[in-house]
Amino acid sequence: MGIRVEFNPDLALRNISEYKNGNRKLKECIPEKLEAGQTYSFLKSEQRNYWLLGQIPLVETKGNCQISKPLAAVEIIESTHFMLNGKSFTKGKYKVVDIFDSSDSKAHFDGFERIK
């Protein structure tokens, strides 16, 4: 028996409509008004590890590995695993570095490297 841990190269959160419809907690969703320079909280199910030494993409997920192209570059500044009702979760904080224009088709990341 092993320890199940997921390594995430991005921060994948749900659309804010999932919170408004009562399907998700607010911290599981991308804020309605995302602002560069601001810090936000996140919540993910299971144990997840994020890269803390640089920027990673913020993407929108619909679940089952269906993700958008990067919406923003963020830095994970805090990440903690915890148990709730017998299930593991990861919570933390991220700071928005840049927000990307949704009509822009240029690449913003090359693997883990931010393209500027």
PDB file of C-alpha atoms in Angstrom:
ATOM      1  CA  MET A   1       0.000   0.000   0.000  1.00  0.00           C
ATOM      2  CA  GLY A   2       1.359   3.388  -0.965  1.00  0.00           C
ATOM      3  CA  ILE A   3       0.658   7.009  -0.253  1.00  0.00           C
ATOM      4  CA  ARG A   4      -1.364   8.672  -2.989  1.00  0.00           C
ATOM      5  CA  VAL A   5       0.004  12.132  -3.811  1.00  0.00           C
ATOM      6  CA  GLU A   6      -0.577  14.143  -6.974  1.00  0.00           C
ATOM      7  CA  PHE A   7       2.022  16.550  -8.380  1.00  0.00           C
ATOM      8  CA  ASN A   8       0.295  19.439 -10.167  1.00  0.00           C
ATOM      9  CA  PRO A   9       2.154  21.617 -12.709  1.00  0.00           C
ATOM     10  CA  ASP A  10      -0.703  24.135 -12.611  1.00  0.00           C
ATOM     11  CA  LEU A  11      -3.432  25.359 -10.283  1.00  0.00           C
ATOM     12  CA  ALA A  12      -6.707  24.104 -11.753  1.00  0.00           C
ATOM     13  CA  LEU A  13      -9.823  25.676 -10.242  1.00  0.00           C
ATOM     14  CA  ARG A  14     -13.501  25.648 -11.244  1.00  0.00           C
ATOM     15  CA  ASN A  15     -15.550  28.399 -12.836  1.00  0.00           C
ATOM     16  CA  ILE A  16     -17.207  30.707 -10.281  1.00  0.00           C
ATOM     17  CA  SER A  17     -20.615  29.530 -11.562  1.00  0.00           C
ATOM     18  CA  GLU A  18     -19.964  26.220  -9.747  1.00  0.00           C
ATOM     19  CA  TYR A  19     -19.990  28.167  -6.454  1.00  0.00           C
ATOM     20  CA  LYS A  20     -23.006  30.260  -7.418  1.00  0.00           C
ATOM     21  CA  ASN A  21     -24.930  27.075  -8.300  1.00  0.00           C
ATOM     22  CA  GLY A  22     -24.049  25.536  -4.931  1.00  0.00           C
ATOM     23  CA  ASN A  23     -21.853  22.782  -6.389  1.00  0.00           C
ATOM     24  CA  ARG A  24     -18.470  23.934  -5.026  1.00  0.00           C
ATOM     25  CA  LYS A  25     -16.948  25.951  -2.210  1.00  0.00           C
ATOM     26  CA  LEU A  26     -15.761  29.470  -3.069  1.00  0.00           C
ATOM     27  CA  LYS A  27     -12.088  28.514  -2.582  1.00  0.00           C
ATOM     28  CA  GLU A  28     -12.445  25.772  -5.207  1.00  0.00           C
ATOM     29  CA  CYS A  29     -13.259  28.377  -7.861  1.00  0.00           C
ATOM     30  CA  ILE A  30     -11.529  31.146  -9.794  1.00  0.00           C
ATOM     31  CA  PRO A  31     -12.544  34.488  -8.282  1.00  0.00           C
ATOM     32  CA  GLU A  32     -15.081  36.487 -10.262  1.00  0.00           C
ATOM     33  CA  LYS A  33     -12.719  39.461 -10.366  1.00  0.00           C
ATOM     34  CA  LEU A  34      -9.158  38.176 -10.620  1.00  0.00           C
ATOM     35  CA  GLU A  35      -6.588  40.943 -10.056  1.00  0.00           C
ATOM     36  CA  ALA A  36      -2.821  40.972 -10.561  1.00  0.00           C
ATOM     37  CA  GLY A  37      -0.945  41.511  -7.317  1.00  0.00           C
ATOM     38  CA  GLN A  38      -3.761  40.088  -5.170  1.00  0.00           C
ATOM     39  CA  THR A  39      -3.590  36.971  -3.019  1.00  0.00           C
ATOM     40  CA  TYR A  40      -6.406  34.411  -2.999  1.00  0.00           C
ATOM     41  CA  SER A  41      -7.108  31.159  -1.165  1.00  0.00           C
ATOM     42  CA  PHE A  42      -7.622  27.799  -2.859  1.00  0.00           C
ATOM     43  CA  LEU A  43      -8.968  24.389  -1.878  1.00  0.00           C
ATOM     44  CA  LYS A  44      -8.428  21.084  -3.700  1.00  0.00           C
ATOM     45  CA  SER A  45      -9.441  17.547  -2.797  1.00  0.00           C
ATOM     46  CA  GLU A  46      -6.698  14.995  -2.061  1.00  0.00           C
ATOM     47  CA  GLN A  47      -2.992  15.532  -1.362  1.00  0.00           C
ATOM     48  CA  ARG A  48      -1.448  17.744  -4.011  1.00  0.00           C
ATOM     49  CA  ASN A  49       2.058  19.123  -4.371  1.00  0.00           C
ATOM     50  CA  TYR A  50       2.743  22.394  -6.174  1.00  0.00           C
ATOM     51  CA  TRP A  51       5.980  23.999  -7.283  1.00  0.00           C
ATOM     52  CA  LEU A  52       6.723  26.839  -4.853  1.00  0.00           C
ATOM     53  CA  LEU A  53       9.865  28.328  -6.401  1.00  0.00           C
ATOM     54  CA  GLY A  54       8.331  30.146  -9.374  1.00  0.00           C
ATOM     55  CA  GLN A  55       5.244  30.872 -11.387  1.00  0.00           C
ATOM     56  CA  ILE A  56       2.724  28.290 -12.557  1.00  0.00           C
ATOM     57  CA  PRO A  57      -0.375  28.629 -14.752  1.00  0.00           C
ATOM     58  CA  LEU A  58      -3.823  29.185 -13.286  1.00  0.00           C
ATOM     59  CA  VAL A  59      -6.287  27.244 -15.428  1.00  0.00           C
ATOM     60  CA  GLU A  60      -9.999  26.542 -15.311  1.00  0.00           C
ATOM     61  CA  THR A  61     -10.996  22.902 -14.988  1.00  0.00           C
ATOM     62  CA  LYS A  62     -14.246  21.159 -15.767  1.00  0.00           C
ATOM     63  CA  GLY A  63     -12.909  17.956 -14.190  1.00  0.00           C
ATOM     64  CA  ASN A  64     -11.522  14.783 -15.774  1.00  0.00           C
ATOM     65  CA  CYS A  65      -8.381  16.593 -17.006  1.00  0.00           C
ATOM     66  CA  GLN A  66     -10.405  19.074 -19.091  1.00  0.00           C
ATOM     67  CA  ILE A  67      -8.545  22.363 -18.590  1.00  0.00           C
ATOM     68  CA  SER A  68      -8.414  25.733 -20.292  1.00  0.00           C
ATOM     69  CA  LYS A  69      -5.302  27.419 -21.585  1.00  0.00           C
ATOM     70  CA  PRO A  70      -3.564  29.494 -18.880  1.00  0.00           C
ATOM     71  CA  LEU A  71      -5.684  32.362 -17.564  1.00  0.00           C
ATOM     72  CA  ALA A  72      -2.949  33.822 -15.357  1.00  0.00           C
ATOM     73  CA  ALA A  73       0.521  33.267 -13.953  1.00  0.00           C
ATOM     74  CA  VAL A  74       0.439  32.648 -10.199  1.00  0.00           C
ATOM     75  CA  GLU A  75       2.844  31.888  -7.384  1.00  0.00           C
ATOM     76  CA  ILE A  76       1.789  29.392  -4.741  1.00  0.00           C
ATOM     77  CA  ILE A  77       2.784  31.006  -1.449  1.00  0.00           C
ATOM     78  CA  GLU A  78       1.282  28.475   0.944  1.00  0.00           C
ATOM     79  CA  SER A  79       0.114  24.875   0.658  1.00  0.00           C
ATOM     80  CA  THR A  80      -1.136  22.633   3.475  1.00  0.00           C
ATOM     81  CA  HIS A  81      -2.559  19.111   3.552  1.00  0.00           C
ATOM     82  CA  PHE A  82      -5.322  18.313   6.036  1.00  0.00           C
ATOM     83  CA  MET A  83      -7.986  15.719   6.803  1.00  0.00           C
ATOM     84  CA  LEU A  84     -11.722  16.380   6.974  1.00  0.00           C
ATOM     85  CA  ASN A  85     -14.304  13.642   7.558  1.00  0.00           C
ATOM     86  CA  GLY A  86     -11.806  10.932   6.602  1.00  0.00           C
ATOM     87  CA  LYS A  87     -10.773  12.588   3.314  1.00  0.00           C
ATOM     88  CA  SER A  88      -7.543  14.437   2.463  1.00  0.00           C
ATOM     89  CA  PHE A  89      -7.504  17.978   1.083  1.00  0.00           C
ATOM     90  CA  THR A  90      -4.970  20.610   0.102  1.00  0.00           C
ATOM     91  CA  LYS A  91      -5.550  24.260   0.908  1.00  0.00           C
ATOM     92  CA  GLY A  92      -3.356  27.252   0.357  1.00  0.00           C
ATOM     93  CA  LYS A  93      -2.831  30.723  -1.007  1.00  0.00           C
ATOM     94  CA  TYR A  94      -1.684  31.958  -4.396  1.00  0.00           C
ATOM     95  CA  LYS A  95      -0.633  35.382  -5.625  1.00  0.00           C
ATOM     96  CA  VAL A  96      -1.617  36.488  -9.136  1.00  0.00           C
ATOM     97  CA  VAL A  97       1.439  37.761 -11.020  1.00  0.00           C
ATOM     98  CA  ASP A  98      -0.072  38.386 -14.478  1.00  0.00           C
ATOM     99  CA  ILE A  99      -3.471  37.940 -16.072  1.00  0.00           C
ATOM    100  CA  PHE A 100      -3.515  36.781 -19.685  1.00  0.00           C
ATOM    101  CA  ASP A 101      -5.791  38.124 -22.402  1.00  0.00           C
ATOM    102  CA  SER A 102      -8.210  35.342 -23.362  1.00  0.00           C
ATOM    103  CA  SER A 103      -8.021  36.327 -27.046  1.00  0.00           C
ATOM    104  CA  ASP A 104      -4.206  36.062 -27.023  1.00  0.00           C
ATOM    105  CA  SER A 105      -3.017  32.824 -28.620  1.00  0.00           C
ATOM    106  CA  LYS A 106       0.683  33.096 -27.697  1.00  0.00           C
ATOM    107  CA  ALA A 107       2.270  30.622 -25.280  1.00  0.00           C
ATOM    108  CA  HIS A 108       2.958  31.856 -21.749  1.00  0.00           C
ATOM    109  CA  PHE A 109       4.755  28.778 -20.384  1.00  0.00           C
ATOM    110  CA  ASP A 110       7.238  26.282 -21.817  1.00  0.00           C
ATOM    111  CA  GLY A 111       6.914  23.346 -19.462  1.00  0.00           C
ATOM    112  CA  PHE A 112       7.600  24.896 -16.059  1.00  0.00           C
ATOM    113  CA  GLU A 113       9.436  27.899 -17.523  1.00  0.00           C
ATOM    114  CA  ARG A 114       7.530  31.182 -17.812  1.00  0.00           C
ATOM    115  CA  ILE A 115       7.880  32.827 -21.245  1.00  0.00           C
ATOM    116  CA  LYS A 116       8.048  36.608 -20.972  1.00  0.00           C
TER     117      LYS A 116
END
